[in-house]
mmCIF file of C-alpha atoms in Angstrom:
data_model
loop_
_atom_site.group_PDB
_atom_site.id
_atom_site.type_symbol
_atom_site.label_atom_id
_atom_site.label_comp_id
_atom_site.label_asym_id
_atom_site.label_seq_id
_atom_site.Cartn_x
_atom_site.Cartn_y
_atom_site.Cartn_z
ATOM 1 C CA UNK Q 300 0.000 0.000 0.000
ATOM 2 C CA UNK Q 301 1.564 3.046 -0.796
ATOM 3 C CA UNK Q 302 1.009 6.270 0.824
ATOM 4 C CA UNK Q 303 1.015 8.782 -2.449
ATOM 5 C CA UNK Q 304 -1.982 6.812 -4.137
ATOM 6 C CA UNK Q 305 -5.518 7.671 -4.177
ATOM 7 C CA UNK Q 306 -8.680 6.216 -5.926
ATOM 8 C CA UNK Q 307 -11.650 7.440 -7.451
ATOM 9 C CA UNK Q 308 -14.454 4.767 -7.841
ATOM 10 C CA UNK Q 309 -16.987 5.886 -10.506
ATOM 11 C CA UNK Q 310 -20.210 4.507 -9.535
ATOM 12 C CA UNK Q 311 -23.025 7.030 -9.945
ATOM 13 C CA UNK Q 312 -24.961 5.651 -12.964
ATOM 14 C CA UNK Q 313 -27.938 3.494 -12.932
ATOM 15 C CA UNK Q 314 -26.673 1.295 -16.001
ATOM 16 C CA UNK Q 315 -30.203 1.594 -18.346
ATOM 17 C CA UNK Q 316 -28.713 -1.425 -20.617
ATOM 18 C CA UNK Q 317 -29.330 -3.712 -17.190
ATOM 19 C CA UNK Q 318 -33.676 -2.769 -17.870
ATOM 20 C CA UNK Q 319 -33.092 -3.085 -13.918
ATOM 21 C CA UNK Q 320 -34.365 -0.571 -11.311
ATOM 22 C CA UNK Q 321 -31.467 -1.869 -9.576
ATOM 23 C CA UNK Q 322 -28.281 0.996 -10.013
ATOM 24 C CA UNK Q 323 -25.779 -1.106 -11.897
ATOM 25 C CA UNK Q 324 -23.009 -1.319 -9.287
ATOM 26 C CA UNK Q 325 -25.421 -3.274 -6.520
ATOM 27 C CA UNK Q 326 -26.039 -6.489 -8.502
ATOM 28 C CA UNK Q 327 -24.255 -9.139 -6.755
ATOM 29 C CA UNK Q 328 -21.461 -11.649 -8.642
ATOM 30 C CA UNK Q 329 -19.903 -14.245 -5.646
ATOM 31 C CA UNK Q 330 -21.989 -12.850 -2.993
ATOM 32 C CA UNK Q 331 -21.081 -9.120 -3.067
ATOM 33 C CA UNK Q 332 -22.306 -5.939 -5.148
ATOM 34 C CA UNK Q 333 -19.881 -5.134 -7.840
ATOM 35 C CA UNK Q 334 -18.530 -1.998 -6.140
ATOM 36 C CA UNK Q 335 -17.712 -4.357 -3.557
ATOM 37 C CA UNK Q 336 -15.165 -6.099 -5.405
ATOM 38 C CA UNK Q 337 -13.896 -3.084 -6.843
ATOM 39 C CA UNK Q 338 -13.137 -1.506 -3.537
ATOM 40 C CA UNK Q 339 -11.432 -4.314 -2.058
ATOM 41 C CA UNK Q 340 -9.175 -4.393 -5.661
ATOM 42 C CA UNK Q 341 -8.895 -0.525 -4.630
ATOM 43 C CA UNK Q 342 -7.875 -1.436 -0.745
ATOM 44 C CA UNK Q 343 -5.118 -3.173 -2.053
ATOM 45 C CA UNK Q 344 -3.228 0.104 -2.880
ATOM 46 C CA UNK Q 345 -4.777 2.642 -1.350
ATOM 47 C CA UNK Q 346 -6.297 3.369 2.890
ATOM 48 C CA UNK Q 347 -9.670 3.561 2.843
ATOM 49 C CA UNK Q 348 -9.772 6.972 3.325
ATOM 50 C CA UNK Q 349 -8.202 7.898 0.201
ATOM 51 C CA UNK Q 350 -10.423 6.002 -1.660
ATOM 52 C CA UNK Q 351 -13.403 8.387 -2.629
ATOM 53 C CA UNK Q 352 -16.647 6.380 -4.486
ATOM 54 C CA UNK Q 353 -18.510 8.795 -6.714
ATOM 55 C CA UNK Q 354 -22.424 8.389 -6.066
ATOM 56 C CA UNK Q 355 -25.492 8.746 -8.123
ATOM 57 C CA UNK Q 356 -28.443 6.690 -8.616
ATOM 58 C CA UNK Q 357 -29.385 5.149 -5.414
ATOM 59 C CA UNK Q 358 -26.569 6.727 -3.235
ATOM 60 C CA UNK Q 359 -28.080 5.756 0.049
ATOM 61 C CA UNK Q 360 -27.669 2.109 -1.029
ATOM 62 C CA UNK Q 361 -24.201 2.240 -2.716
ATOM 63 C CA UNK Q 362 -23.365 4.089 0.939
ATOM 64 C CA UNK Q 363 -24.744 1.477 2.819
ATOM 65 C CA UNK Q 364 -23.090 -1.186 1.018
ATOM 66 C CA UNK Q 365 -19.683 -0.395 1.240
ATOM 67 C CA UNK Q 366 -20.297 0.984 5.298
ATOM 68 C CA UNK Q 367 -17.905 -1.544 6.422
ATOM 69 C CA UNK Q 368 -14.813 -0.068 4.241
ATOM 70 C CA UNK Q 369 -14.666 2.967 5.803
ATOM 71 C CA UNK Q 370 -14.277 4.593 2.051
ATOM 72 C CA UNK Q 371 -15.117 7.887 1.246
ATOM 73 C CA UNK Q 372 -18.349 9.267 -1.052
ATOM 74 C CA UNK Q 373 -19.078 12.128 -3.571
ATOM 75 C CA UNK Q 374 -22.192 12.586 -4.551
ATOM 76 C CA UNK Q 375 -22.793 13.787 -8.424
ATOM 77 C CA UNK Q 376 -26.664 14.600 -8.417
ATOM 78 C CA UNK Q 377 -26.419 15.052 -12.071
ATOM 79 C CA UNK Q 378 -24.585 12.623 -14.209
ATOM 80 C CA UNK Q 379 -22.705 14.784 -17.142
ATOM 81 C CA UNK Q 380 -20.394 11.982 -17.605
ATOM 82 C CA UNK Q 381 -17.174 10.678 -16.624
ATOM 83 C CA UNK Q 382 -15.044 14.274 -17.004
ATOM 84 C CA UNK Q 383 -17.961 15.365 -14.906
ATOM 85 C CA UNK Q 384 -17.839 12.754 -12.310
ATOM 86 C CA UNK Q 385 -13.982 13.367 -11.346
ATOM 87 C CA UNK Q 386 -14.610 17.033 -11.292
ATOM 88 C CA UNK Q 387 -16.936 16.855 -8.652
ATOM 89 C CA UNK Q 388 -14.310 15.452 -6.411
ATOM 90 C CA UNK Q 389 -12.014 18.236 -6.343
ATOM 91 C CA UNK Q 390 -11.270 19.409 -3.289
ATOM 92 C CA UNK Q 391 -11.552 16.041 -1.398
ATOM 93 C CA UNK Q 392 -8.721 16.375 0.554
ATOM 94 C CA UNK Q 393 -5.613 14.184 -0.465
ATOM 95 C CA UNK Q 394 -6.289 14.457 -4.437
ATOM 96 C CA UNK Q 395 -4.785 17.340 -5.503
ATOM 97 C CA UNK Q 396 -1.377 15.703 -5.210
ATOM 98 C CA UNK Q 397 0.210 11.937 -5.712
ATOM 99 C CA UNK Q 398 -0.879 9.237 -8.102
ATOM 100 C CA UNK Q 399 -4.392 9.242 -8.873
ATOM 101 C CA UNK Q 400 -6.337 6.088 -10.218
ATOM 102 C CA UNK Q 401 -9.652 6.224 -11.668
ATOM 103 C CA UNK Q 402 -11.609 3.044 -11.826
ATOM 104 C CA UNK Q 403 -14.904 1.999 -12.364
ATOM 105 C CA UNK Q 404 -17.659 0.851 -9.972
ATOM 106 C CA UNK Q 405 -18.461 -2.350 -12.666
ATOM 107 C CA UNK Q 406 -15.675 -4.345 -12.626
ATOM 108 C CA UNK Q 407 -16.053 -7.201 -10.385
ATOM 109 C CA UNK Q 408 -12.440 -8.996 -11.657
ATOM 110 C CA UNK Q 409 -10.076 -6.156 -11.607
ATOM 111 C CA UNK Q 410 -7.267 -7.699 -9.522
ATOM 112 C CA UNK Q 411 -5.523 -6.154 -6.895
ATOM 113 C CA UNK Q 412 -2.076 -7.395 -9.045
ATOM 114 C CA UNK Q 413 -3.389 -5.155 -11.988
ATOM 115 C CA UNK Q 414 -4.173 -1.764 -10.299
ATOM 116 C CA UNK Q 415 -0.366 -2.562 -8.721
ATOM 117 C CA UNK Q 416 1.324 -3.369 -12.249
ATOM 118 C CA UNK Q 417 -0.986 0.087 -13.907
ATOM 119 C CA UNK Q 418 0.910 2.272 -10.746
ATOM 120 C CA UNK Q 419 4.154 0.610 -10.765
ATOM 121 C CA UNK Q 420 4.357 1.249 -14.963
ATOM 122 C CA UNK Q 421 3.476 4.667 -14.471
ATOM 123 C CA UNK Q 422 6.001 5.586 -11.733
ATOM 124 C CA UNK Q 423 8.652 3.900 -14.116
ATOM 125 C CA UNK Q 424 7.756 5.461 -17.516
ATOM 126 C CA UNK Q 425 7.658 9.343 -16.133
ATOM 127 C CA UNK Q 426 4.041 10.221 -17.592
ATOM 128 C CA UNK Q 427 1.372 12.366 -16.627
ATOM 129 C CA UNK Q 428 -1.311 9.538 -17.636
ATOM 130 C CA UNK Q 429 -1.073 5.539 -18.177
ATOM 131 C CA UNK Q 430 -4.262 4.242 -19.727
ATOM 132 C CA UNK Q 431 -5.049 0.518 -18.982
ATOM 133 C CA UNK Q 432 -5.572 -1.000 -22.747
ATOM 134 C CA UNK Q 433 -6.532 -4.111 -24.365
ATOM 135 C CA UNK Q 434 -6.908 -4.949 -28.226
ATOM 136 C CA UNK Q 435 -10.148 -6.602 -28.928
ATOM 137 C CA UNK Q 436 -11.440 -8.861 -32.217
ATOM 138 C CA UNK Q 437 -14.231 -6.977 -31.559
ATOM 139 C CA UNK Q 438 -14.103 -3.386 -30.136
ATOM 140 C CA UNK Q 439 -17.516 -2.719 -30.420
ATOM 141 C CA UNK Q 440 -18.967 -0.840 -27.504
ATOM 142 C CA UNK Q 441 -14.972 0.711 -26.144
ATOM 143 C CA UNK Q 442 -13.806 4.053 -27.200
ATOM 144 C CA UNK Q 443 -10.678 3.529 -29.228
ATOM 145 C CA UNK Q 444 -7.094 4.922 -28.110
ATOM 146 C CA UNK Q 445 -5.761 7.391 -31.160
ATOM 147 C CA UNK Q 446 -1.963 7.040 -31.896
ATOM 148 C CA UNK Q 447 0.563 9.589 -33.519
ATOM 149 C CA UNK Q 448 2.387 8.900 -36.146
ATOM 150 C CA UNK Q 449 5.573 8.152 -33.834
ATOM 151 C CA UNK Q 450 2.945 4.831 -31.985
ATOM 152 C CA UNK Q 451 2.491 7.254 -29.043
ATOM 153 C CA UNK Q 452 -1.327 7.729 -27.418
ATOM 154 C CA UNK Q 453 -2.187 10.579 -28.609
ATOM 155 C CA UNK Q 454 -6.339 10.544 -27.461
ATOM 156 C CA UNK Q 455 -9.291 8.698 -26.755
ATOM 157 C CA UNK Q 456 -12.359 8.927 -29.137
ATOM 158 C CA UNK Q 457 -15.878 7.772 -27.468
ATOM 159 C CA UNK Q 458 -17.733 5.300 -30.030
ATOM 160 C CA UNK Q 459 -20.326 7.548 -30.247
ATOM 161 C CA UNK Q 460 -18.276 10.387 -31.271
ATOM 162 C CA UNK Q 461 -15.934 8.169 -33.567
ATOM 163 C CA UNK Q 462 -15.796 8.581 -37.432
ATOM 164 C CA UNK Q 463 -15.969 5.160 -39.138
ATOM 165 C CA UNK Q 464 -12.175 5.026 -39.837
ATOM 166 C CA UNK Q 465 -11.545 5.011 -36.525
ATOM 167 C CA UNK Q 466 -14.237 2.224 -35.250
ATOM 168 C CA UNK Q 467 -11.959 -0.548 -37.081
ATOM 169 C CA UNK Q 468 -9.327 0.713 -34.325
ATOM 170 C CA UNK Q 469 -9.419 -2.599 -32.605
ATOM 171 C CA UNK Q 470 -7.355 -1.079 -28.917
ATOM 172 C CA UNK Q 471 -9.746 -0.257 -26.815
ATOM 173 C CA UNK Q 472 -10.145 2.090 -23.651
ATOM 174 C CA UNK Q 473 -10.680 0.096 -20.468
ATOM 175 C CA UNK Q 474 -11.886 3.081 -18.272
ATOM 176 C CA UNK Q 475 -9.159 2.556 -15.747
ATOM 177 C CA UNK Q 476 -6.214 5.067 -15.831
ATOM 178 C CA UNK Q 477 -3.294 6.082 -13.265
ATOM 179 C CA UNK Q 478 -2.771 10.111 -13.527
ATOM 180 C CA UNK Q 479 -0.227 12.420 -11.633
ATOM 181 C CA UNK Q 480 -3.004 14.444 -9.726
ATOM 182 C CA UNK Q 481 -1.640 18.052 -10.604
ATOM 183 C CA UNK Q 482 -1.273 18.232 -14.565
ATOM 184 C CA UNK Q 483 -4.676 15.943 -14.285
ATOM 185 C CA UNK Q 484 -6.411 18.620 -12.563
ATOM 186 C CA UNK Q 485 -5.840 21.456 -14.862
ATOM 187 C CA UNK Q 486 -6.982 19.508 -17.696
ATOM 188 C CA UNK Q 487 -10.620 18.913 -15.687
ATOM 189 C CA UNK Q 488 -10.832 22.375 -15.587
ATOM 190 C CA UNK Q 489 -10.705 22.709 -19.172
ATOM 191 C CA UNK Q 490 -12.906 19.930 -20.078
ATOM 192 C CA UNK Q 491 -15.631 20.690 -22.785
ATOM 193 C CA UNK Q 492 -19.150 18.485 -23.699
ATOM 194 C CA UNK Q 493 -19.108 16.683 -26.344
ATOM 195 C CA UNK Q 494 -20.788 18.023 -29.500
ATOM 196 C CA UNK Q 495 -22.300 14.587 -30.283
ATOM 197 C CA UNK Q 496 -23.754 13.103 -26.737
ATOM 198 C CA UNK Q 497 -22.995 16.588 -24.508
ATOM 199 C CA UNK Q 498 -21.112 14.339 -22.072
ATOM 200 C CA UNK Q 499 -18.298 16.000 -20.311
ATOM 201 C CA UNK Q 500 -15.688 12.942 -20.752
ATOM 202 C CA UNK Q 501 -12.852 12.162 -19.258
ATOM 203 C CA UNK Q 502 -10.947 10.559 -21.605
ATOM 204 C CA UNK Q 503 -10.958 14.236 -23.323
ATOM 205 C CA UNK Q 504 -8.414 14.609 -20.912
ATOM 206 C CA UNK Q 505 -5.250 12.611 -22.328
ATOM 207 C CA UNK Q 506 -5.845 14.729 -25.434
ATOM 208 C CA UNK Q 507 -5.310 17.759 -23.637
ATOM 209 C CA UNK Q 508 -2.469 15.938 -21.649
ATOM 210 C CA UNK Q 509 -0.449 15.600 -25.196
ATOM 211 C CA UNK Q 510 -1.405 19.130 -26.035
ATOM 212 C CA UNK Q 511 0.759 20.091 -22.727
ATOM 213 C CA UNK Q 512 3.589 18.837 -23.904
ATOM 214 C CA UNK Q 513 2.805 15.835 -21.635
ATOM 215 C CA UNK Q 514 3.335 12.252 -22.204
ATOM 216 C CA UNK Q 515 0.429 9.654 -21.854
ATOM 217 C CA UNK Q 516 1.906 6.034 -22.032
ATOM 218 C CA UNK Q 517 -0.543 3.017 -21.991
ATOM 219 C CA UNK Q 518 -0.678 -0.446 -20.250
ATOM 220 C CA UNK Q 519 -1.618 -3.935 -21.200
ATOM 221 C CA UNK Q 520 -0.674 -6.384 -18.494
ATOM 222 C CA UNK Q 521 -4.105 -7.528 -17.834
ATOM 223 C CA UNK Q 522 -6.501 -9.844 -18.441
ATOM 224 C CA UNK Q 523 -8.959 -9.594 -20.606
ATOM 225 C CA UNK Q 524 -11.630 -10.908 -18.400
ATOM 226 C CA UNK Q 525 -11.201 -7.554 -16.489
ATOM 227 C CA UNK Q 526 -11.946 -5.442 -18.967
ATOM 228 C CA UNK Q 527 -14.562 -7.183 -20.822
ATOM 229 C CA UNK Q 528 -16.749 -7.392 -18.556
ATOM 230 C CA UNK Q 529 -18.336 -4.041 -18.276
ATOM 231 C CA UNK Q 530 -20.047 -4.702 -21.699
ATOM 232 C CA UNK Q 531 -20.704 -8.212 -22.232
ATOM 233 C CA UNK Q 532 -23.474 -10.335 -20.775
ATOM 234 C CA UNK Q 533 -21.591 -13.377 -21.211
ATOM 235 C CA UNK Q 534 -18.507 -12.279 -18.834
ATOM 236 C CA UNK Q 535 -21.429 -12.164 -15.808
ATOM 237 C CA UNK Q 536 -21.304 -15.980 -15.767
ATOM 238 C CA UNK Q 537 -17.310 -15.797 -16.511
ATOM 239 C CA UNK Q 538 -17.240 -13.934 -12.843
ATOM 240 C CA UNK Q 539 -18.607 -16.780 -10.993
ATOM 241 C CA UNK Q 540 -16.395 -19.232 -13.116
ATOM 242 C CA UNK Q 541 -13.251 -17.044 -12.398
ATOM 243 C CA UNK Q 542 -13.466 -16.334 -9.296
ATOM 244 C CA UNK Q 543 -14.173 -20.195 -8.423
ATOM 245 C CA UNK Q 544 -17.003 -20.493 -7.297
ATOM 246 C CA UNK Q 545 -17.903 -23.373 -7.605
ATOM 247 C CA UNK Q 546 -21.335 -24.566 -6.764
ATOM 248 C CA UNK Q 547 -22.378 -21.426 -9.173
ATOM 249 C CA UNK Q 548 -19.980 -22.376 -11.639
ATOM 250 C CA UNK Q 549 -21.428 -25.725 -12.210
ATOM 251 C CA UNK Q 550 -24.923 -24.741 -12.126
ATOM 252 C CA UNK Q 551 -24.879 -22.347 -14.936
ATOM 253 C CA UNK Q 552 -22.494 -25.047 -17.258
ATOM 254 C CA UNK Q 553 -25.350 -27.296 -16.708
ATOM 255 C CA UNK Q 554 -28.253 -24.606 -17.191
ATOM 256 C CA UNK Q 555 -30.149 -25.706 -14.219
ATOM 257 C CA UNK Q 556 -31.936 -23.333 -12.300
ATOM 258 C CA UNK Q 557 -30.818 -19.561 -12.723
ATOM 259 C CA UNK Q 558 -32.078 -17.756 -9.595
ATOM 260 C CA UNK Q 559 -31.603 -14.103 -10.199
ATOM 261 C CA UNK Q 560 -31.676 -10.522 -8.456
ATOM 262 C CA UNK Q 561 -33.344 -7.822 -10.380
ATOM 263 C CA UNK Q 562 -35.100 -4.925 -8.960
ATOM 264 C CA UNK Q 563 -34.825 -6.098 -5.410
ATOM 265 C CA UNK Q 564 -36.723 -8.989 -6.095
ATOM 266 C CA UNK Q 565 -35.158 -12.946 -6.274
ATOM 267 C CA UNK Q 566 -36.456 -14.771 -9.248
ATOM 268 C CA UNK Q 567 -36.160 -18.501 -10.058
ATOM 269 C CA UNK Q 568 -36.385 -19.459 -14.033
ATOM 270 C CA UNK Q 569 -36.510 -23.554 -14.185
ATOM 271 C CA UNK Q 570 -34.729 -25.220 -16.994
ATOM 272 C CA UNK Q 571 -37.313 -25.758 -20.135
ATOM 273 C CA UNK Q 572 -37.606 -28.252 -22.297
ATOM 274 C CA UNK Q 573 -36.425 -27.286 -25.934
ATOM 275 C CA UNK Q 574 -36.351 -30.556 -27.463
ATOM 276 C CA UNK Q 575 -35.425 -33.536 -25.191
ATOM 277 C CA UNK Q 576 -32.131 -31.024 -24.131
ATOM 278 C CA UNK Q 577 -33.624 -28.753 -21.533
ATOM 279 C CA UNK Q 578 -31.770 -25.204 -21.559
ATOM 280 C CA UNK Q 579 -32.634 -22.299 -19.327
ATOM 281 C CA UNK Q 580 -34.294 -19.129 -20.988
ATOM 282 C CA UNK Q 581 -33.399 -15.997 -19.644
ATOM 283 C CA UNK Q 582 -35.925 -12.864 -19.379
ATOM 284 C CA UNK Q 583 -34.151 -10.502 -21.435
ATOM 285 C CA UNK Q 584 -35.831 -7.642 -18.811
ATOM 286 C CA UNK Q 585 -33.042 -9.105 -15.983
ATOM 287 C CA UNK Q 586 -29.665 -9.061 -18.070
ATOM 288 C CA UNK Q 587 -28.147 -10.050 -14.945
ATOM 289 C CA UNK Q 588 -29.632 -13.108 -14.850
ATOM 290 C CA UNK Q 589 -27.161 -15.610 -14.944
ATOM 291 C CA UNK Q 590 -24.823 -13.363 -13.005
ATOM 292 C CA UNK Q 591 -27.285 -14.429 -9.648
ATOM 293 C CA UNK Q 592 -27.112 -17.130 -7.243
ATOM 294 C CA UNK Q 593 -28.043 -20.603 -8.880
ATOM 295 C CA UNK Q 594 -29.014 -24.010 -7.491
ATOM 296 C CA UNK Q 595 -28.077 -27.031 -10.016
ATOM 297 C CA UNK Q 596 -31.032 -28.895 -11.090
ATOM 298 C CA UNK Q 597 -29.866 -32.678 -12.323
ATOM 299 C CA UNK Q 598 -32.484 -33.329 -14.788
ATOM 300 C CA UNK Q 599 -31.630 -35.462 -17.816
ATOM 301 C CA UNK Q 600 -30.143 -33.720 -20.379
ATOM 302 C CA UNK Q 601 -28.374 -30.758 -21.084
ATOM 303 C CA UNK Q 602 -28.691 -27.785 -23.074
ATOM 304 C CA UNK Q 603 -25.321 -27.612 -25.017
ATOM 305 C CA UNK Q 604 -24.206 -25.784 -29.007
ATOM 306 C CA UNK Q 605 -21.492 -27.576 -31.228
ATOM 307 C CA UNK Q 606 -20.817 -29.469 -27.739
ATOM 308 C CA UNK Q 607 -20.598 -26.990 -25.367
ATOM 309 C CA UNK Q 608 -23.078 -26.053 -22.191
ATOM 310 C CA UNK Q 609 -25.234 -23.111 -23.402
ATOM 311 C CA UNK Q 610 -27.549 -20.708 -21.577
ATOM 312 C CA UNK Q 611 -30.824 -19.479 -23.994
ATOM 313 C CA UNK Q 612 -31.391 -16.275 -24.257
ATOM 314 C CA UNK Q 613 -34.822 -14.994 -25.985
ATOM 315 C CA UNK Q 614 -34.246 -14.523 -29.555
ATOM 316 C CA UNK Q 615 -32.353 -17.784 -29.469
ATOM 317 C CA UNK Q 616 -28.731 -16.428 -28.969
ATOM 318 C CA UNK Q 617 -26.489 -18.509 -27.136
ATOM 319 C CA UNK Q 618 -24.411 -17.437 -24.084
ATOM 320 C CA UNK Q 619 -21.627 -19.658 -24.394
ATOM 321 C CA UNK Q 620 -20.281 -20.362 -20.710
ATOM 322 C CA UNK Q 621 -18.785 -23.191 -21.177
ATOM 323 C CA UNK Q 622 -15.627 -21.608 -22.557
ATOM 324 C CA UNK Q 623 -13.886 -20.585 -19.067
#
């Protein structure tokens, strides 16, 4: 743990692609809300009381799930995006100097060895930023890191704001960065919405970074699992596999009963009957739903594609989770 690091948590959005009333970062993978995980990742490198969690939707819950830590909060009533969300944290005392890590409230498997390897690269390389990339086969969903001629990062374009040259960029922005607090400052205060969305981003800041004379480097020691997570449905039953769990592990490869937690409310969704291969159909209204708690249900049969356990969704697209 080192004394000169602090963390912002960015947890204030309610997550609409969930179609849960639940705020994103309080659905549960292993037993514990997502921000749980990522504040323990967080603990790992920084005291508790330089670790600030940015609130939103359902504040009074995040708060009261994360009581224990003995973390910090910042409340942003209005979410103008991610630029938005660090600039409402100025002035909490300890992060206007130091290494400063921005993470976000969604990522259950970001390991404790990653955030260590992100601050450890950045003291060594002398930047004012370190982005934490990965290259995807598909980027789709990631804004895309923008190189200079000479290979160096040179900015980070949103999807949404992205011309269609720059969509087949296939490195992608994870969300999790390591800044020097000062220079990373001056650049909030400069921060402009975007034209396209009116977001306020913060990945508008590495741009201005390089227009400083500054140098942003970037970072790909990490596993994939941690960054792909935060958009795709099938990483929520990776979690459970990853983080060993077994008993959940095993009930999702055999698509027995999915219990899931949606809107407060515990659901149970029995494996059906396609066929003589029963497979488990998921509501697509709780897109969390095989990232619950699940009891295995050993009925003959099993609901498998080209050999492999499956989960149905509706529609008929196949979760593979028997990859892991």
């Amino acid at each position: 743990m080192s004394s000169d690091v602090s963390v912002v948590i960015l947890a204030a959005g309610l997550g609409t692609r969930m179609k849960s009333s639940l705020a994103k970062v309080l659905h549960r993978a292993a037993g514990a809300p997502l921000i749980e995980h990522v504040v323990r990742a967080a603990r790992s490198l920084a005291p508790p009381d330089r670790i600030i969690v940015v609130t939103g939707h359902q504040a009074a819950d995040v708060e009261a799930a994360l009581a224990r830590h003995g973390v910090r909060f910042q409340l942003q009533a209005e979410q103008k995006g991610t630029g938005h969300a660090l600039a409402v944290c100025q002035g909490q005392p300890g992060l206007d100097s130091g290494l400063l890590l921005v993470l976000y409230g969604d990522c259950p498997l970001l390991e404790p060895s990653t955030l260590r390897r992100l601050a450890d690269s950045h003291r060594a390389s002398g930047a004012a930023a370190t982005v934490l990339t990965a290259r995807l086969s598909d980027p789709s969903g990631y804004g895309r890191i923008l190189r200079d001629p000479q290979g160096r990062v040179a900015a980070i374009v949103e999807q949404k704001d992205a011309a269609p040259e720059q969509l087949r960029i296939e490195e992608i922005n994870s969300g999790i960065y390591c800044f020097d607090a000062e220079p990373l400052w001056r650049c909030i205060a400069r921060l402009q919405p975007s034209p396209v969305t009116g977001e306020i981003y913060l990945t508008d800041v590495i741009a201005l970074l390089r227009q400083d004379g500054l140098t942003v480097r970037h970072c790909q020691r990490v596993s994939l699992f941690a960054i792909r997570q935060r958009h795709l449905v099938p990483a929520l039953a990776e979690v459970a596999v990853y983080q060993a769990q077994a008993p959940l592990a095993h009930a999702i490869a055999h698509c027995g009963f999915l219990q899931t937690t949606a809107g407060g409310c515990d659901q149970e969704y029995p494996a059906g009957g396609a066929e003589d291969r029963p497979q488990a159909r998921h509501d697509p209204a709780l897109q969390f739903g095989i990232f619950g708690r699940a009891m295995t249900d050993h009925r003959p049969g099993l609901g498998r594609q080209n050999g492999r356990p499956h989960v149905n969704r509706s529609g008929n697209e196949y979760l593979d989770v028997g990859r892991v």
